Amino acid sequence: MSELEANLPLHAAIREMPCAPLAAGEAARWRDEFARLRHAAGSGAASEVDERAAVCLDEPRVAELIIGIMAGSPYLAGLIRRDPVRLARLMSRPPGAEFERVRGEMAAAMASCAAMADAMGLLRRFKADVALLTALADIAGAWPVMTVTGTLTATADAALAASTEFLFRAARAKGDWQAPARDGEAIAADSGYIVLAMGKHGAGELNYSSDIDLIVFFGKDRVRLRPGLDAQTFFVRMTRDLVRMMQERTSDGYVFRTDLRLRPDAGATQLAISTDAALVYYESFGQNWERAALIKARPVAGDSAAGAALLSELSPFIWRKYLDFAAIADIHAMKRQIHAFRGLGGIGLAGHNVKLGRGGIREIEFFAQTQQLIAGGRQHDLRVRPTLEALHKLVERGWIKPGVRDSLAASYLFLRRIEHRLQMVADEQTHELPREPERLEAFARFVGYPDAAGLSAALVPVLESVSQHYSVLFEDMPELTARGINMVFAGQDDDPDTVAALRAMGFSQPSAVIATVRGWHHGRYAAVRSARSRELLTEVQPLLIEALAETADPDAAFTMFDRFLAELPTGVQLFSLLRANPALLRLVADIMGSAPRLARVLSRRRRLLDAVIDPRTFATLPDAAEVDAIVTAELKRARDFQETLDVARVIGSEQAFLIGVRVLSGQIDASRAGEAYAVLAERLIAALLAAVERELIAANGRVPGGAACVVALGKLGGREMTASSDLDLILVYDHPPDVEASDGPRPLSATHYYARLTQRLISALGSPTAEGTLYEVDMRLRPSGQQGPVATRLSSFVRYHEESAWTWEHMALTRARVVAGEPALASRIEAAIAETLRAPRDRARIAADVRDMRERIAAEKGSDDIWNLKQVRGGLVDLEFIVQFLQLASAAHQPDILDQNTAAALVKLRDRGLLTAEAADELIPACRLVHDLTQVLRICAEGPFDPAAAPRGLQEVLARAGGEPAFATLATRLRATLAAVAALFPRIVR
């Protein structure tokens, strides 16, 4: 709605005639009724303003609107008859401005009101005004649905705030409340008395005839009661009076029906609960449904600051740090119980509940709420109250697709409109469509359809769409397998049908599978010792068995899952997660069947499954900035240096696992994986270098004008890291010539200072902690190797490579690049490396050195095993040596051939004519194949790869990575590729 339309008087803002025309006889009756009301509005006008307002009722479309409303809603007809002048006044003014006026008048009158009866009358007249105003604006199409819900919410907020302040004023007048008066400040604002709105009220989404769900707390530290008066007794009495002011029916009606049953342990606790008791309850006994309810909690009356503080303290209870599918199982169980209790099975029209029934409003709310619970602990922007805003945020975070959001949002708005019409009929908190044909036909006309068939044609597809979205998310969890097999694992004897079913599914030893599953149910492992774990296992095990059966080697996959389960401390989260995400079962099965190394990582870090189900895991690969943000955010939580090291190891293992899963699932190839592993290592090195420097500065100060950088070589330098790569590093530093020592309380010489920095960095990266190790660090490529200092000054680094370095050290330098440290020094180091590599060299001498080095390595580590991809002839060593030889021999004349990455360097060498087209056609695909297979093996296998003992699942993954239809053809191609590279080596390196 435009700003201009929002400011139109209601009679001019009518967009459509949402009530269908009445039959001729019925229309005549209601026209006569409206004529009497029009006359009453004019004759009852108390002022010239009222007389002018009554004129708007003469407009034909206003008359038709009011006639349709009165015919469809006895409740609204009663409000109109009670005060026709009010009807004219509301129709003649902009609805938004009119709401602000009546709210302001109510608040002002309540501020000076002394008697309870008078206050209750003011509140009820205010509510009646708003009830008629919102109905008129809604039905006329002047306000969209969510403006109506927002206005109804603001009405409840205003009534509660005014009532709470009234009660505190009365308590102070009586002498019970002894806080000093402050000009212009509400007494309740600093009282510690907290009124939290829950559900639709908390979310700003009250329906037309909604109850309001409240929880009331009080903080003992802010109590200002007269001596001898018990705080619990005082606040319980105040809460009882507040409820009375809201819901007691008088001659003026009521304000809002009020429900306090969402409070902690409602059957055993008082109406108002201390914040201390509340915190103990939620931390010790809080239920998952209470977490879901508290998502929408909002302070609406009393001490708002105390309310916000309480919600902040409850945040860890509401929003779990890790994804919590046990909670989701509970929330879904609530929904199933609602269906069972109310008998809400299918989708229809007559008697269908548009809130709790299939495809109803509650399913949309649960759809959003449960995903908020899943991820809101780690993604704070999902912590929003309104349903539509939650759906929008879920799209932004990649949890749902825009099309799903649009469909659910449109359905939500449509169903809320139907809900409002239902409740307008008789001001009842109902959500059920009429069952009687005559009433259903009348309601259809009230909503704007010619008959019930028209309403059904519009409503049923919406319900079916919502139900489908909800079912995909929560209810696609059949008790049987997709094949309809009902497997039995209980009892002492094997069930023959189960044995036959398992054998047909591909298990070679079905009795062993049955015995193992039976052992799970007997609590063999810690993960299945609780009753809850075994209950969830019972629900998920048919799908789990089927998923494992669909791997290339069901027996191996099942055995690995059994080992995985044996290492878990608890199974509730795992089984709940698998139950809520059937698609995840296949991925877990694939890991168990083809990636033993990933399976072991997964068993140590169960929360990795949380990240695997995040839709963005496969949609994107984090770039350096995103990895930096992850590392920075996690490390901020570390309280000391030791915790920094632990957190870094958790980040490293989890992110590396996710890269491996992407490779395993075919989402990324080896080149992208190598770069991703390298980016992760770089950002962790940079973060730990900064942490180590902080520790060193605190103890020993800084070297004035000094700086240090970390230079990576090997796999990290070439951006070709794998899941098991170590780090080849050099630390290079520099400082002004006149500086000799650091400036701290315990100064160190510059040489000693940077040596200590290096040693601490190596320890930070490589030492085991409670969270394991991060990277193995190799410093042997530094100048003078193990005999040289651990940290090298830039001038010494340059001089060494100019005067003393061996050919193999310059070969290593072709992969060197700065990955962390001070930018200005980094630029100088990069320039020095480039200058060294571009120096003129004797090609024949370089070739002889390279060939000699290759023979030495072959004699020491050589292998004929084609799966020893690094050392076998034609493997990684040969590929890297060919590239490094050509770079050293030619960079003086063609410096742009330099590139740390082997594959990229081969392309540059081909493009500059330093490789023949024939050689390039062999070497470039060979490099890609060897790196692809190396990535998979490092991710999946532990130790040497033995194709005879490898799971068929791993063989299939390798075949897919190599672009071959079968493992046997991959092996044939690999053998031929290696032979071709081995033959090229002596022809090129000469």
PDB file of C-alpha atoms in Angstrom, residues 469-610:
ATOM      1  CA  HIS A 469       6.211 -28.386   2.004  1.00  0.00           C
ATOM      2  CA  TYR A 470       5.762 -29.487   5.611  1.00  0.00           C
ATOM      3  CA  SER A 471       5.838 -33.176   4.733  1.00  0.00           C
ATOM      4  CA  VAL A 472       9.067 -32.818   2.789  1.00  0.00           C
ATOM      5  CA  LEU A 473      10.708 -31.184   5.774  1.00  0.00           C
ATOM      6  CA  PHE A 474       9.382 -33.274   8.649  1.00  0.00           C
ATOM      7  CA  GLU A 475       7.240 -36.208   7.748  1.00  0.00           C
ATOM      8  CA  ASP A 476       9.221 -38.035   5.082  1.00  0.00           C
ATOM      9  CA  MET A 477      10.301 -40.568   7.665  1.00  0.00           C
ATOM     10  CA  PRO A 478       8.442 -43.818   7.056  1.00  0.00           C
ATOM     11  CA  GLU A 479       8.685 -46.533   9.644  1.00  0.00           C
ATOM     12  CA  LEU A 480       9.420 -49.087   6.960  1.00  0.00           C
ATOM     13  CA  THR A 481      12.085 -48.901   4.295  1.00  0.00           C
ATOM     14  CA  ALA A 482      11.266 -47.440   0.911  1.00  0.00           C
ATOM     15  CA  ARG A 483      11.039 -51.015  -0.329  1.00  0.00           C
ATOM     16  CA  GLY A 484       8.273 -51.736   2.175  1.00  0.00           C
ATOM     17  CA  ILE A 485      10.401 -54.237   4.099  1.00  0.00           C
ATOM     18  CA  ASN A 486       9.502 -54.652   7.753  1.00  0.00           C
ATOM     19  CA  MET A 487      12.690 -55.907   9.446  1.00  0.00           C
ATOM     20  CA  VAL A 488      12.662 -57.372  12.943  1.00  0.00           C
ATOM     21  CA  PHE A 489      15.762 -57.332  15.139  1.00  0.00           C
ATOM     22  CA  ALA A 490      14.193 -58.231  18.490  1.00  0.00           C
ATOM     23  CA  GLY A 491      14.043 -61.652  20.106  1.00  0.00           C
ATOM     24  CA  GLN A 492      16.583 -64.396  20.581  1.00  0.00           C
ATOM     25  CA  ASP A 493      16.141 -66.108  17.215  1.00  0.00           C
ATOM     26  CA  ASP A 494      16.697 -64.521  13.827  1.00  0.00           C
ATOM     27  CA  ASP A 495      13.526 -63.627  12.000  1.00  0.00           C
ATOM     28  CA  PRO A 496      13.603 -65.594   8.708  1.00  0.00           C
ATOM     29  CA  ASP A 497      11.975 -62.795   6.713  1.00  0.00           C
ATOM     30  CA  THR A 498      14.555 -60.328   7.996  1.00  0.00           C
ATOM     31  CA  VAL A 499      17.412 -62.672   7.114  1.00  0.00           C
ATOM     32  CA  ALA A 500      16.022 -63.044   3.616  1.00  0.00           C
ATOM     33  CA  ALA A 501      15.467 -59.303   3.260  1.00  0.00           C
ATOM     34  CA  LEU A 502      19.005 -58.450   4.348  1.00  0.00           C
ATOM     35  CA  ARG A 503      20.474 -61.008   2.004  1.00  0.00           C
ATOM     36  CA  ALA A 504      18.418 -59.614  -0.869  1.00  0.00           C
ATOM     37  CA  MET A 505      19.658 -56.125   0.009  1.00  0.00           C
ATOM     38  CA  GLY A 506      23.276 -57.225  -0.456  1.00  0.00           C
ATOM     39  CA  PHE A 507      24.508 -58.207   3.021  1.00  0.00           C
ATOM     40  CA  SER A 508      26.548 -61.396   2.796  1.00  0.00           C
ATOM     41  CA  GLN A 509      26.175 -62.213   6.503  1.00  0.00           C
ATOM     42  CA  PRO A 510      22.651 -61.159   7.518  1.00  0.00           C
ATOM     43  CA  SER A 511      22.754 -63.045  10.832  1.00  0.00           C
ATOM     44  CA  ALA A 512      25.823 -61.038  11.867  1.00  0.00           C
ATOM     45  CA  VAL A 513      23.984 -57.819  10.982  1.00  0.00           C
ATOM     46  CA  ILE A 514      20.988 -58.880  13.066  1.00  0.00           C
ATOM     47  CA  ALA A 515      23.228 -59.810  16.014  1.00  0.00           C
ATOM     48  CA  THR A 516      25.001 -56.450  15.846  1.00  0.00           C
ATOM     49  CA  VAL A 517      21.741 -54.473  15.705  1.00  0.00           C
ATOM     50  CA  ARG A 518      20.390 -56.573  18.558  1.00  0.00           C
ATOM     51  CA  GLY A 519      23.514 -55.661  20.515  1.00  0.00           C
ATOM     52  CA  TRP A 520      22.828 -51.969  19.900  1.00  0.00           C
ATOM     53  CA  HIS A 521      19.387 -52.390  21.441  1.00  0.00           C
ATOM     54  CA  HIS A 522      20.930 -54.142  24.424  1.00  0.00           C
ATOM     55  CA  GLY A 523      23.061 -51.078  25.080  1.00  0.00           C
ATOM     56  CA  ARG A 524      26.400 -52.517  23.980  1.00  0.00           C
ATOM     57  CA  TYR A 525      27.867 -49.043  23.399  1.00  0.00           C
ATOM     58  CA  ALA A 526      27.606 -45.793  25.345  1.00  0.00           C
ATOM     59  CA  ALA A 527      25.716 -44.240  22.433  1.00  0.00           C
ATOM     60  CA  VAL A 528      22.778 -46.647  22.886  1.00  0.00           C
ATOM     61  CA  ARG A 529      22.605 -47.008  26.649  1.00  0.00           C
ATOM     62  CA  SER A 530      19.819 -44.504  27.212  1.00  0.00           C
ATOM     63  CA  ALA A 531      16.213 -45.451  26.589  1.00  0.00           C
ATOM     64  CA  ARG A 532      15.775 -42.367  24.420  1.00  0.00           C
ATOM     65  CA  SER A 533      18.672 -43.380  22.167  1.00  0.00           C
ATOM     66  CA  ARG A 534      17.228 -46.827  21.638  1.00  0.00           C
ATOM     67  CA  GLU A 535      13.757 -45.434  20.941  1.00  0.00           C
ATOM     68  CA  LEU A 536      15.165 -43.193  18.235  1.00  0.00           C
ATOM     69  CA  LEU A 537      17.326 -46.016  16.903  1.00  0.00           C
ATOM     70  CA  THR A 538      14.201 -48.142  16.495  1.00  0.00           C
ATOM     71  CA  GLU A 539      12.626 -45.418  14.375  1.00  0.00           C
ATOM     72  CA  VAL A 540      15.639 -44.760  12.171  1.00  0.00           C
ATOM     73  CA  GLN A 541      17.225 -48.190  11.791  1.00  0.00           C
ATOM     74  CA  PRO A 542      15.157 -49.443   8.801  1.00  0.00           C
ATOM     75  CA  LEU A 543      16.199 -46.445   6.710  1.00  0.00           C
ATOM     76  CA  LEU A 544      19.751 -46.679   8.039  1.00  0.00           C
ATOM     77  CA  ILE A 545      20.061 -50.346   7.057  1.00  0.00           C
ATOM     78  CA  GLU A 546      18.675 -49.579   3.618  1.00  0.00           C
ATOM     79  CA  ALA A 547      21.075 -46.666   3.095  1.00  0.00           C
ATOM     80  CA  LEU A 548      24.048 -48.841   4.049  1.00  0.00           C
ATOM     81  CA  ALA A 549      22.752 -51.554   1.729  1.00  0.00           C
ATOM     82  CA  GLU A 550      22.780 -49.120  -1.191  1.00  0.00           C
ATOM     83  CA  THR A 551      26.534 -48.547  -0.898  1.00  0.00           C
ATOM     84  CA  ALA A 552      28.943 -50.469  -3.101  1.00  0.00           C
ATOM     85  CA  ASP A 553      29.927 -52.755  -0.218  1.00  0.00           C
ATOM     86  CA  PRO A 554      27.095 -53.102   2.335  1.00  0.00           C
ATOM     87  CA  ASP A 555      29.075 -55.343   4.678  1.00  0.00           C
ATOM     88  CA  ALA A 556      32.037 -52.946   4.881  1.00  0.00           C
ATOM     89  CA  ALA A 557      29.744 -49.944   5.283  1.00  0.00           C
ATOM     90  CA  PHE A 558      27.798 -51.640   8.072  1.00  0.00           C
ATOM     91  CA  THR A 559      30.989 -52.662   9.881  1.00  0.00           C
ATOM     92  CA  MET A 560      32.360 -49.122   9.684  1.00  0.00           C
ATOM     93  CA  PHE A 561      29.088 -47.675  10.989  1.00  0.00           C
ATOM     94  CA  ASP A 562      29.230 -50.100  13.896  1.00  0.00           C
ATOM     95  CA  ARG A 563      32.764 -48.887  14.711  1.00  0.00           C
ATOM     96  CA  PHE A 564      31.575 -45.310  14.330  1.00  0.00           C
ATOM     97  CA  LEU A 565      28.724 -45.905  16.741  1.00  0.00           C
ATOM     98  CA  ALA A 566      31.069 -47.547  19.221  1.00  0.00           C
ATOM     99  CA  GLU A 567      33.128 -44.359  19.469  1.00  0.00           C
ATOM    100  CA  LEU A 568      30.188 -41.993  20.031  1.00  0.00           C
ATOM    101  CA  PRO A 569      29.512 -40.831  23.597  1.00  0.00           C
ATOM    102  CA  THR A 570      25.763 -40.489  22.935  1.00  0.00           C
ATOM    103  CA  GLY A 571      23.384 -41.439  20.174  1.00  0.00           C
ATOM    104  CA  VAL A 572      20.325 -39.259  20.802  1.00  0.00           C
ATOM    105  CA  GLN A 573      21.530 -36.375  18.667  1.00  0.00           C
ATOM    106  CA  LEU A 574      22.765 -38.605  15.854  1.00  0.00           C
ATOM    107  CA  PHE A 575      19.606 -40.695  15.562  1.00  0.00           C
ATOM    108  CA  SER A 576      17.369 -37.638  15.862  1.00  0.00           C
ATOM    109  CA  LEU A 577      19.358 -35.902  13.161  1.00  0.00           C
ATOM    110  CA  LEU A 578      19.215 -38.892  10.812  1.00  0.00           C
ATOM    111  CA  ARG A 579      15.501 -39.276  11.462  1.00  0.00           C
ATOM    112  CA  ALA A 580      14.883 -35.630  10.604  1.00  0.00           C
ATOM    113  CA  ASN A 581      17.089 -35.746   7.489  1.00  0.00           C
ATOM    114  CA  PRO A 582      16.642 -38.933   5.453  1.00  0.00           C
ATOM    115  CA  ALA A 583      18.895 -37.551   2.704  1.00  0.00           C
ATOM    116  CA  LEU A 584      21.715 -37.369   5.224  1.00  0.00           C
ATOM    117  CA  LEU A 585      21.507 -41.109   5.732  1.00  0.00           C
ATOM    118  CA  ARG A 586      22.874 -41.735   2.246  1.00  0.00           C
ATOM    119  CA  LEU A 587      25.789 -39.375   2.764  1.00  0.00           C
ATOM    120  CA  VAL A 588      26.668 -41.001   6.092  1.00  0.00           C
ATOM    121  CA  ALA A 589      26.399 -44.396   4.436  1.00  0.00           C
ATOM    122  CA  ASP A 590      28.700 -43.269   1.626  1.00  0.00           C
ATOM    123  CA  ILE A 591      31.254 -42.059   4.165  1.00  0.00           C
ATOM    124  CA  MET A 592      31.081 -45.355   6.019  1.00  0.00           C
ATOM    125  CA  GLY A 593      31.335 -47.355   2.802  1.00  0.00           C
ATOM    126  CA  SER A 594      34.087 -45.475   1.022  1.00  0.00           C
ATOM    127  CA  ALA A 595      35.937 -43.096   3.354  1.00  0.00           C
ATOM    128  CA  PRO A 596      37.244 -44.768   6.526  1.00  0.00           C
ATOM    129  CA  ARG A 597      39.388 -41.715   7.331  1.00  0.00           C
ATOM    130  CA  LEU A 598      36.384 -39.371   7.206  1.00  0.00           C
ATOM    131  CA  ALA A 599      34.371 -41.843   9.250  1.00  0.00           C
ATOM    132  CA  ARG A 600      36.956 -41.716  12.047  1.00  0.00           C
ATOM    133  CA  VAL A 601      36.992 -37.930  11.994  1.00  0.00           C
ATOM    134  CA  LEU A 602      33.209 -37.942  12.122  1.00  0.00           C
ATOM    135  CA  SER A 603      33.126 -40.230  15.131  1.00  0.00           C
ATOM    136  CA  ARG A 604      35.373 -37.832  17.048  1.00  0.00           C
ATOM    137  CA  ARG A 605      33.427 -34.713  16.042  1.00  0.00           C
ATOM    138  CA  ARG A 606      29.715 -35.458  15.838  1.00  0.00           C
ATOM    139  CA  ARG A 607      28.826 -31.806  15.365  1.00  0.00           C
ATOM    140  CA  LEU A 608      30.345 -32.054  11.879  1.00  0.00           C
ATOM    141  CA  LEU A 609      27.058 -33.597  10.791  1.00  0.00           C
ATOM    142  CA  ASP A 610      25.435 -30.279  11.721  1.00  0.00           C
TER     143      ASP A 610
END
